[in-house]
XYZ file of N, CA and C in Angstrom:
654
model
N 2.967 -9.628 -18.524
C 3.851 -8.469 -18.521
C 3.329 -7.411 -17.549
N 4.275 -7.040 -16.479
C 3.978 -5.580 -15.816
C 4.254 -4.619 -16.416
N 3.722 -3.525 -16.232
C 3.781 -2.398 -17.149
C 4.394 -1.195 -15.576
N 5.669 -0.424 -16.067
C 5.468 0.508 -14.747
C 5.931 1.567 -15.094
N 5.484 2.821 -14.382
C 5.200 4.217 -14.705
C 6.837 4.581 -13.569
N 7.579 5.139 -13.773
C 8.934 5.621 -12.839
C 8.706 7.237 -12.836
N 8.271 7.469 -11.442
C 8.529 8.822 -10.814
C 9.543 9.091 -9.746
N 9.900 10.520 -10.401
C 10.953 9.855 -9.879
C 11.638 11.676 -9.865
N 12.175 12.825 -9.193
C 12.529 13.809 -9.815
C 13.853 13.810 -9.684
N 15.064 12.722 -9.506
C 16.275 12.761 -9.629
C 16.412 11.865 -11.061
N 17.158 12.188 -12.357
C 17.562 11.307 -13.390
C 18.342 10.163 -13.382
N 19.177 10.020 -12.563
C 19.934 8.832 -12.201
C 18.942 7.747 -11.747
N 18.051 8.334 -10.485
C 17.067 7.328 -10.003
C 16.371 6.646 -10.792
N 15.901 7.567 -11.474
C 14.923 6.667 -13.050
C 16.032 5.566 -13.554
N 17.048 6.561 -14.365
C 17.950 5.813 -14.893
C 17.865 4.131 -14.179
N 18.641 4.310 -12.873
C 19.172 2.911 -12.532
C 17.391 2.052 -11.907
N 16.439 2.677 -12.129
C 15.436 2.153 -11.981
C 14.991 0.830 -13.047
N 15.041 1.973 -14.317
C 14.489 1.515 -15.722
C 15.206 0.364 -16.142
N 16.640 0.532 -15.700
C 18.143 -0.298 -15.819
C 17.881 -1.434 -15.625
N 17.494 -1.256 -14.500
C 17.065 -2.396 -13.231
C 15.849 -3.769 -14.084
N 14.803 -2.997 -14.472
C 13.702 -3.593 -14.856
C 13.728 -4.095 -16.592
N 14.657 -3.558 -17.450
C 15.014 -4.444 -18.133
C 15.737 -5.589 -18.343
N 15.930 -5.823 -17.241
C 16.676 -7.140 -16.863
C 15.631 -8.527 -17.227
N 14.277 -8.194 -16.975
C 13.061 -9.165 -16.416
C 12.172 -8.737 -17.709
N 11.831 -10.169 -17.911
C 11.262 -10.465 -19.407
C 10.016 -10.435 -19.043
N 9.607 -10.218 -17.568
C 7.915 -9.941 -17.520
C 7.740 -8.684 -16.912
N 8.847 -7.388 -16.941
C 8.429 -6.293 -17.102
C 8.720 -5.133 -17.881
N 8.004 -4.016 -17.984
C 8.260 -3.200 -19.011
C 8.093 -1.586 -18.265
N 8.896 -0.597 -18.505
C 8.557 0.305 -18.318
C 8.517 1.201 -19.017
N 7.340 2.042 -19.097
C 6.226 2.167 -19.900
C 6.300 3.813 -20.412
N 6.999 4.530 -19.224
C 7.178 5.938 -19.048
C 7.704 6.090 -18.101
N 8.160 7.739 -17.604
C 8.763 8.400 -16.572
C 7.950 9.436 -16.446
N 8.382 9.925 -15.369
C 7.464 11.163 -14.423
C 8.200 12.134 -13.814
N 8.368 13.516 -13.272
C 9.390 13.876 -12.531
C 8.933 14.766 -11.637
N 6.989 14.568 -11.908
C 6.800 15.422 -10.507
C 5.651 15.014 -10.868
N 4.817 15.091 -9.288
C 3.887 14.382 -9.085
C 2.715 14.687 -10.254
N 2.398 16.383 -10.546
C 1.405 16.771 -11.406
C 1.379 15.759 -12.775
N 2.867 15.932 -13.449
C 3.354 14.694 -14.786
C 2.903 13.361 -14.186
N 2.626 12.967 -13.079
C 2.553 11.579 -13.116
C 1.229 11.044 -12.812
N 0.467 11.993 -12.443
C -1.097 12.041 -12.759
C -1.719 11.697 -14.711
N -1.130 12.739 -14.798
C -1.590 12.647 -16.579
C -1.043 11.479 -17.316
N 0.654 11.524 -16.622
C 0.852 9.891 -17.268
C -0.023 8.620 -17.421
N -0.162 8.819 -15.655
C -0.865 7.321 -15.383
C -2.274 7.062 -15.919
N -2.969 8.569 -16.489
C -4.477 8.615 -16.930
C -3.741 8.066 -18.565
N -3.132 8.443 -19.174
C -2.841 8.662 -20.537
C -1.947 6.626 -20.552
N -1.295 6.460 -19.890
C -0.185 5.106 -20.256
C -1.321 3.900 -19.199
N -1.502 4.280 -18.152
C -2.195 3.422 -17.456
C -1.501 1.814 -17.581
N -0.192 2.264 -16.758
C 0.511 1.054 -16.123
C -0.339 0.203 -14.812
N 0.377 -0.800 -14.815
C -0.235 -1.502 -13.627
C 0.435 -1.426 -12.508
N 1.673 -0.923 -12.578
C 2.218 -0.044 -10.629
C 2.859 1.401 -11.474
N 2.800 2.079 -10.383
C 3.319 3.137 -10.744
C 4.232 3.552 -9.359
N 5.783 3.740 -9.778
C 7.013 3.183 -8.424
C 6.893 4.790 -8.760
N 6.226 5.243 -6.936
C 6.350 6.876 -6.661
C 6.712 7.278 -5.515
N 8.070 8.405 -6.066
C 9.198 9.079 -5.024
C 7.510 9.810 -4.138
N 8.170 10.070 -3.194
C 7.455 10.807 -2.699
C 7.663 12.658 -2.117
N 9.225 12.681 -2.384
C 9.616 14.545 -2.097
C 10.175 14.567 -3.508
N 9.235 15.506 -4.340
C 9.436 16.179 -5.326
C 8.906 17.769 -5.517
N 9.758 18.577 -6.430
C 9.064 20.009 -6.317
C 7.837 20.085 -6.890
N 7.294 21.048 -6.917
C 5.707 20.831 -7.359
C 4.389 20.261 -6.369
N 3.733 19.167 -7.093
C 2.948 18.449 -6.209
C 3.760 17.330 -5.750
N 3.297 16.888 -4.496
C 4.657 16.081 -4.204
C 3.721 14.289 -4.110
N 4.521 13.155 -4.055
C 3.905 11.824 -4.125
C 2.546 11.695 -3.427
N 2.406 12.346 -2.162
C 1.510 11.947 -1.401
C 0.183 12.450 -2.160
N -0.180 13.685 -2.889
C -1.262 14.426 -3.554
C -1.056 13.308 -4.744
N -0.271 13.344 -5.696
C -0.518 12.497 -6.912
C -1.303 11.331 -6.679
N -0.635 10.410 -5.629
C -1.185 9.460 -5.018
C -2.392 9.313 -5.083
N -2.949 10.784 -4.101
C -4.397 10.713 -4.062
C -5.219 10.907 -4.994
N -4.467 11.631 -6.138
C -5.607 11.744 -7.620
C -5.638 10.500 -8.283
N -4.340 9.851 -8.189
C -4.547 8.686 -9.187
C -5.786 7.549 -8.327
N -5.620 7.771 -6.989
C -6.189 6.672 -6.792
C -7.821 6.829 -6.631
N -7.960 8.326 -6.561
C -9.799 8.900 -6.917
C -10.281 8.718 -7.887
N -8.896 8.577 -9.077
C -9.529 8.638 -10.451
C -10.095 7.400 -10.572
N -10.382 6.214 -9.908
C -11.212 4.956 -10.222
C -10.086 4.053 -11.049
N -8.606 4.473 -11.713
C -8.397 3.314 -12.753
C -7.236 2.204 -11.624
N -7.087 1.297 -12.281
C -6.494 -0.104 -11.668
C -4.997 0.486 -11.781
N -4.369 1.503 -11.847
C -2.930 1.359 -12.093
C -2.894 1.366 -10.030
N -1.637 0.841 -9.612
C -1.607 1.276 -8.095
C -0.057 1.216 -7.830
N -0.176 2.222 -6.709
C 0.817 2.869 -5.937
C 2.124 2.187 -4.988
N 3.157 2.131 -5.414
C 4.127 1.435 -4.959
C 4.991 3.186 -4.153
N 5.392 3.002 -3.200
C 5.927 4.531 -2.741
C 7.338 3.862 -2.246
N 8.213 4.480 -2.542
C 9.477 4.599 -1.858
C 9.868 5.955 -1.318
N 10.379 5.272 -0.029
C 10.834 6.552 0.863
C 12.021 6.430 0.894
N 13.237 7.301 1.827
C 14.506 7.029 2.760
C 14.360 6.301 3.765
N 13.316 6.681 4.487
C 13.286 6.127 5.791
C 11.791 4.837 6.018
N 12.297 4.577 6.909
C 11.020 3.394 7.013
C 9.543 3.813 8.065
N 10.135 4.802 8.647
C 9.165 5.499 9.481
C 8.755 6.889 8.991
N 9.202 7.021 8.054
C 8.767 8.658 7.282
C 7.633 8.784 7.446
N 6.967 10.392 7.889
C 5.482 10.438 8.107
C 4.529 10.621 6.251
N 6.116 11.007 5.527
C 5.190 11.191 4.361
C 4.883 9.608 3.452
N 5.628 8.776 3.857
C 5.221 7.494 3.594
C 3.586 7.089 3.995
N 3.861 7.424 4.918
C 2.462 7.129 6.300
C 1.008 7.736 5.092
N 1.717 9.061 4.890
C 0.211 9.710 4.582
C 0.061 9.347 3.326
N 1.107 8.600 1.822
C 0.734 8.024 1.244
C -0.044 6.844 1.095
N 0.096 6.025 2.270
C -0.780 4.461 2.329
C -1.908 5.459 2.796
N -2.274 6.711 3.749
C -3.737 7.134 3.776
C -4.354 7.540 2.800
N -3.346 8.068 1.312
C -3.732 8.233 0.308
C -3.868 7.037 -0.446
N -4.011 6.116 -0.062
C -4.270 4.628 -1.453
C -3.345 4.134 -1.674
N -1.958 4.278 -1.470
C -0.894 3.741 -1.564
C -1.403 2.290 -1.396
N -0.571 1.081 -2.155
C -0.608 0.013 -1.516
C 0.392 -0.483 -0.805
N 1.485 0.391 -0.315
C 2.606 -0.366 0.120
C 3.818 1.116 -0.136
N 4.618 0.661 0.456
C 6.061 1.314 0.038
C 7.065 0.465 0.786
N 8.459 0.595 -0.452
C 9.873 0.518 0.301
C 10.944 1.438 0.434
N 11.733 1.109 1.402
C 12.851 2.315 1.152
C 13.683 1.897 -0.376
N 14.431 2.915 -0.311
C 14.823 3.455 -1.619
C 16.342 2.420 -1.813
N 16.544 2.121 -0.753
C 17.790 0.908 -0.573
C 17.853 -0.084 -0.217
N 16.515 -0.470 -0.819
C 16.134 -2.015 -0.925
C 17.112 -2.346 -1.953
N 17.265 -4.050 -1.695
C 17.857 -4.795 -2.760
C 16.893 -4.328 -3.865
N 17.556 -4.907 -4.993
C 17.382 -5.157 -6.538
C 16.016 -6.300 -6.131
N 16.211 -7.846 -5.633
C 15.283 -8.541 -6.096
C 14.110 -7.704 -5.202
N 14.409 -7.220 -3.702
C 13.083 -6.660 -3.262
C 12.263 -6.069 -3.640
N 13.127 -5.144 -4.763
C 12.154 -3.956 -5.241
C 11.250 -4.681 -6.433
N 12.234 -5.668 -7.116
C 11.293 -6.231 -8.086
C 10.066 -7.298 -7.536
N 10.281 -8.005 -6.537
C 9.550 -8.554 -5.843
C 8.097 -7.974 -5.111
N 8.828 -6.588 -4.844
C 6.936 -5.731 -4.839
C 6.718 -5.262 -5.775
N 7.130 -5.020 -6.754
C 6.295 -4.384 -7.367
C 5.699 -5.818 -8.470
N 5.373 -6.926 -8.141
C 5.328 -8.054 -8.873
C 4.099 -7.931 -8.031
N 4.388 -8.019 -6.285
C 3.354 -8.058 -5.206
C 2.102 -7.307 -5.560
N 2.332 -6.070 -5.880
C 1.754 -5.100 -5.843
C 1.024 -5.046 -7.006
N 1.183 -5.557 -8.520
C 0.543 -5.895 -9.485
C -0.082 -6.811 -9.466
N 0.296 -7.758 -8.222
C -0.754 -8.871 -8.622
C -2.012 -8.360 -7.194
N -1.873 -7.716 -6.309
C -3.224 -7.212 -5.469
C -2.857 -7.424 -4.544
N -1.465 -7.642 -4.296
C -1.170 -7.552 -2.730
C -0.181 -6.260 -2.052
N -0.263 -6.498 -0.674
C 0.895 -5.570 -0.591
C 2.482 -6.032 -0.181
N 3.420 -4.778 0.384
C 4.131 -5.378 0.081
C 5.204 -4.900 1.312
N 4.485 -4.475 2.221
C 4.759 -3.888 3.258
C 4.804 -4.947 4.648
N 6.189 -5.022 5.244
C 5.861 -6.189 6.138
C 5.074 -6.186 7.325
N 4.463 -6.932 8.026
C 3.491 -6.408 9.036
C 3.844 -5.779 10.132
N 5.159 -6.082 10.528
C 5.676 -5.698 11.388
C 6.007 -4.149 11.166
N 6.660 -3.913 10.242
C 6.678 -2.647 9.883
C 5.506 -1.818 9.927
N 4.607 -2.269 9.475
C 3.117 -1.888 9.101
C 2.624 -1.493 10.510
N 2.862 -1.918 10.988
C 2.562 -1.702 13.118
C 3.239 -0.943 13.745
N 4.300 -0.748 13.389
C 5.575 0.587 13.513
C 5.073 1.735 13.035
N 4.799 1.989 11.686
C 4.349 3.002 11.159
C 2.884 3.376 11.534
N 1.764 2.690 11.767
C 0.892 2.716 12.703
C 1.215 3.617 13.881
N 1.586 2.914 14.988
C 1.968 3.131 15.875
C 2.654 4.183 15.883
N 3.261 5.101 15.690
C 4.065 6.176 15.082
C 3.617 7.251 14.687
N 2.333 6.946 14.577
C 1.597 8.104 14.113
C -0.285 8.023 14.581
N 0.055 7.003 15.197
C -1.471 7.140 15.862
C -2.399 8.104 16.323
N -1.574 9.174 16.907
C -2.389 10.223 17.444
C -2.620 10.918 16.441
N -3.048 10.457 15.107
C -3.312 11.609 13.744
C -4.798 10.710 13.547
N -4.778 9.290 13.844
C -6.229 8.878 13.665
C -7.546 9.972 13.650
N -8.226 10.165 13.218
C -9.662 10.806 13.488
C -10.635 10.530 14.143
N -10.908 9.652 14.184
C -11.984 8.803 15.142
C -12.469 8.192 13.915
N -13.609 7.362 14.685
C -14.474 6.489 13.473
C -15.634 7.333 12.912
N -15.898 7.593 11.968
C -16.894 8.320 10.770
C -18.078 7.767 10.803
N -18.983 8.421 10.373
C -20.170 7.443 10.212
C -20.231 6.194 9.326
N -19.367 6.921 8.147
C -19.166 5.578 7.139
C -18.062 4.593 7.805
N -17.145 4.738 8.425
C -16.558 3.593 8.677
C -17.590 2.804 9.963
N -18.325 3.349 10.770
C -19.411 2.359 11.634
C -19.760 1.348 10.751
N -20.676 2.393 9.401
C -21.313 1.363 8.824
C -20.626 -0.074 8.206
N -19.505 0.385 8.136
C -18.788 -0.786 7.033
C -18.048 -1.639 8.218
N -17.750 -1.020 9.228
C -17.668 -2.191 10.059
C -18.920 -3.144 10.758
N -19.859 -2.640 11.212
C -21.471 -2.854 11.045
C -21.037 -4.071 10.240
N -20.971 -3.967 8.857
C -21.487 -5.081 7.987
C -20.555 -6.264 8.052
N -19.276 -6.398 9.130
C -18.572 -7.890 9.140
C -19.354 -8.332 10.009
N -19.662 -10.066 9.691
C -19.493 -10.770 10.907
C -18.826 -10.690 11.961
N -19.341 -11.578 13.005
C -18.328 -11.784 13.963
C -16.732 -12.361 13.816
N -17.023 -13.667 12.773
C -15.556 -14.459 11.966
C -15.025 -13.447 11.363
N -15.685 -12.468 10.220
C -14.900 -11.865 9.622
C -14.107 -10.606 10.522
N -14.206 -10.140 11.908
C -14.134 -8.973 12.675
C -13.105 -10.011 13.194
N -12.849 -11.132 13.841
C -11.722 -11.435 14.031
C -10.546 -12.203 12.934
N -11.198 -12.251 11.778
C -10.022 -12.217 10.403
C -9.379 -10.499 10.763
N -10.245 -9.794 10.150
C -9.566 -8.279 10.297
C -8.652 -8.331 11.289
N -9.157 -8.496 12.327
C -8.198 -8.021 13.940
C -7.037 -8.873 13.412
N -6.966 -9.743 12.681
C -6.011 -11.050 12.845
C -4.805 -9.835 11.776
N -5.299 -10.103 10.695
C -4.610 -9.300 9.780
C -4.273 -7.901 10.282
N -4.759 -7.147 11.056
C -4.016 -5.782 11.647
C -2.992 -6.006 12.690
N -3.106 -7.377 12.869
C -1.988 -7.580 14.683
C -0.665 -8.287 13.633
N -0.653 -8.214 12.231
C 0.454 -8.847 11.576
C 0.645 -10.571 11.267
N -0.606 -11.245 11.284
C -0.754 -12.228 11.310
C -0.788 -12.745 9.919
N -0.255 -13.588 8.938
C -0.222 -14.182 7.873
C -1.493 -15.285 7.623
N -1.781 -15.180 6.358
C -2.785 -16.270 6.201
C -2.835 -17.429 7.221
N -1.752 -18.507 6.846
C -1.378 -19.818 7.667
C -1.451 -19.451 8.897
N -0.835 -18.114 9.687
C -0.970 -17.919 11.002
C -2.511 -18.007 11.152
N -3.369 -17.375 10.964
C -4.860 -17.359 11.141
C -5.530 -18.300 10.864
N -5.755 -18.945 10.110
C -5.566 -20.510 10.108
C -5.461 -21.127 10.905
N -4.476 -20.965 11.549
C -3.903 -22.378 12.379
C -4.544 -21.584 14.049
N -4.172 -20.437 14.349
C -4.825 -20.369 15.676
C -6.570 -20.096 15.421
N -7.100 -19.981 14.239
C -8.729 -19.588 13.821
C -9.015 -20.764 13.820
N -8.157 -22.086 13.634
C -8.714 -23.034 13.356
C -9.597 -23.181 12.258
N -9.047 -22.433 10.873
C -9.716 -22.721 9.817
C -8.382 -22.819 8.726
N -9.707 -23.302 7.999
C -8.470 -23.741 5.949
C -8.075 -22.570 5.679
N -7.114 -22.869 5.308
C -6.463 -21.432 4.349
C -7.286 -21.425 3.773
N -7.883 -21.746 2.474
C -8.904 -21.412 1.911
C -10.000 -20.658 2.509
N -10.370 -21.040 3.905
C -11.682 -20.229 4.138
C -11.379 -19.178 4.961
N -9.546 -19.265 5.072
C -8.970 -17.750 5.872
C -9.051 -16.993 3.698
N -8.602 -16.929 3.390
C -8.624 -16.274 2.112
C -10.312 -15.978 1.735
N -11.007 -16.877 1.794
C -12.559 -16.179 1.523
C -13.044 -15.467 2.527
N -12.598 -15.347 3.546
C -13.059 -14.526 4.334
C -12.368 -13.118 4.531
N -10.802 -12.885 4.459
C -9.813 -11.923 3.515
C -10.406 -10.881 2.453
N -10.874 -11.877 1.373
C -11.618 -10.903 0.183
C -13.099 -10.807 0.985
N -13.534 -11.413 1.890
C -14.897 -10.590 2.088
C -15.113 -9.045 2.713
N -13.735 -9.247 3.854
C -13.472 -8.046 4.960
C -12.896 -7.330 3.847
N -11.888 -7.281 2.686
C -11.423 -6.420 1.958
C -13.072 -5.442 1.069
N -13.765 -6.547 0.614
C -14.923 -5.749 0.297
C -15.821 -5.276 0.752
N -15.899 -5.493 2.184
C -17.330 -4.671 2.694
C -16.515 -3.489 3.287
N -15.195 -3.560 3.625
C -14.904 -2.324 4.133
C -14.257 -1.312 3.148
N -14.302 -1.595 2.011
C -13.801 -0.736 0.563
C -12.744 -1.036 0.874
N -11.735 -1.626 0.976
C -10.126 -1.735 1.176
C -9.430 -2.495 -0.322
N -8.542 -1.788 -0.769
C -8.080 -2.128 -1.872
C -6.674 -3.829 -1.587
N -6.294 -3.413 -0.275
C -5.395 -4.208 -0.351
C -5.552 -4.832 1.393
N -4.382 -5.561 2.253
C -4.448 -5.755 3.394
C -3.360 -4.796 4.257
N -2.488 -3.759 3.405
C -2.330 -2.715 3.661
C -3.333 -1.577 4.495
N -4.664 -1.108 3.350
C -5.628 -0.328 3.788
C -6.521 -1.020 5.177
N -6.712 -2.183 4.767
C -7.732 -3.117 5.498
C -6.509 -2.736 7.085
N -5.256 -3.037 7.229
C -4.914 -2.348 7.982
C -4.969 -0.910 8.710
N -5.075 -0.370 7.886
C -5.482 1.060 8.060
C -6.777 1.491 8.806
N -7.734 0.926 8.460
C -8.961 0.906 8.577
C -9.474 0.182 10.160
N -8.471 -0.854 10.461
C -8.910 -0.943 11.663
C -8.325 -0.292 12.742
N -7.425 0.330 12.276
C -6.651 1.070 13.393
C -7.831 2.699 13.630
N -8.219 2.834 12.504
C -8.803 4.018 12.402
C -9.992 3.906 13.473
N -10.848 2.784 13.148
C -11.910 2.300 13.581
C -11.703 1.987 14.979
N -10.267 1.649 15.573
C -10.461 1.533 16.803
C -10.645 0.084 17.116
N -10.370 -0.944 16.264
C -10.657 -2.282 15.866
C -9.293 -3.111 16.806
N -8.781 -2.411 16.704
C -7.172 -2.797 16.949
C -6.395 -1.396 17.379
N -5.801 -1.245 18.658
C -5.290 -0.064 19.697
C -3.647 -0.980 19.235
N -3.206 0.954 18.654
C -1.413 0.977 19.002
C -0.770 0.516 19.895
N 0.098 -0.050 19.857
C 0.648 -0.699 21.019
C 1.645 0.458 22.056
């Protein structure tokens, strides 16, 4: 069973949200939210396993909630829907921990389909898109930190071209097949680059090399 938290500060939206998700016998939703501050305390207090967050609400808005829930250390994670697919406040939610977002007029199965993604540790964001929105906002990068040297420092050489592989939009099987390795040892090498560089998903792990300079905007 998924458990999911709906933020959301229009009532209809919840409404045809909640609507939506009782349809499916492996999810449940758990509570509602209607501004980002409420959906902090929710998610500490109900501690769902996605939590589907608007991102323009009065008050604190998605992108700050975002970032508390995801400082606070617990496993619930961040599904964001926007309007647009290039929104910059989308953008600064995946810099806040987001694992993903869709627009708000996605199909029915899409939306249920990430947030299935997104509970089970993936994301849900297509790569291509993911390189758009990148790209789009590149000149906000910072440069590389001392801590991100170090954590890039600690890949191999294999694992530094897994990363590159996965930031240029490349799918498991794709890397694989031009790495000339098993899916299997493209996936162990996946969760290795996800853990030495703290990356929660292949969303961030995206993030991270663009930051780093690993991989240049096109």
């Amino acid at each position: 069973m998924t458990t999911v938290l709906i933020v959301d500060d229009q009532a209809l939206q919840r409404l045809g949200f909640s609507m939506l998700m009782e349809q499916y016998a492996d999810m449940a939703v758990v509570g509602e939210a209607t501004h980002g501050a409420e959906a902090v305390r929710r998610t500490a207090d109900l501690r769902p396993d996605v939590v589907l967050m608007d991102v323009r609400m009065p008050g604190m808005d998605g992108i700050e909630a975002t970032r508390r829930i995801v400082e606070s250390g617990g496993n619930s994670r961040i599904l964001v829907l926007t309007t647009f697919d290039l929104d910059e406040y989308a953008y600064a939610a995946l810099r806040a921990g987001a694992s993903g977002f869709l627009l708000k007029d996605a199909q029915p199965d899409e939306l249920i389909a990430g947030i299935r993604a997104v509970a089970a540790g993936d994301a849900v964001i297509a790569p291509g898109l993911t390189r758009r929105l990148i790209d789009a906002f590149s000149d906000r990068f910072p440069g590389r930190t001392p801590d991100q040297e170090r954590r890039l420092a600690s890949l191999t050489q294999r694992e530094r071209e897994v990363l590159t592989a996965v930031a240029s939009g490349w799918s498991n099987p794709e890397i694989a097949e031009r790495l000339s390795l098993a899916d299997s040892t493209v996936k162990t090498h996946v969760s290795h680059v996800l853990a030495k560089i703290g990356a929660r998903d292949r969303v961030q792990a995206v993030i991270f090399a663009y930051d780093t300079g690993l991989v240049k905007p096109a």
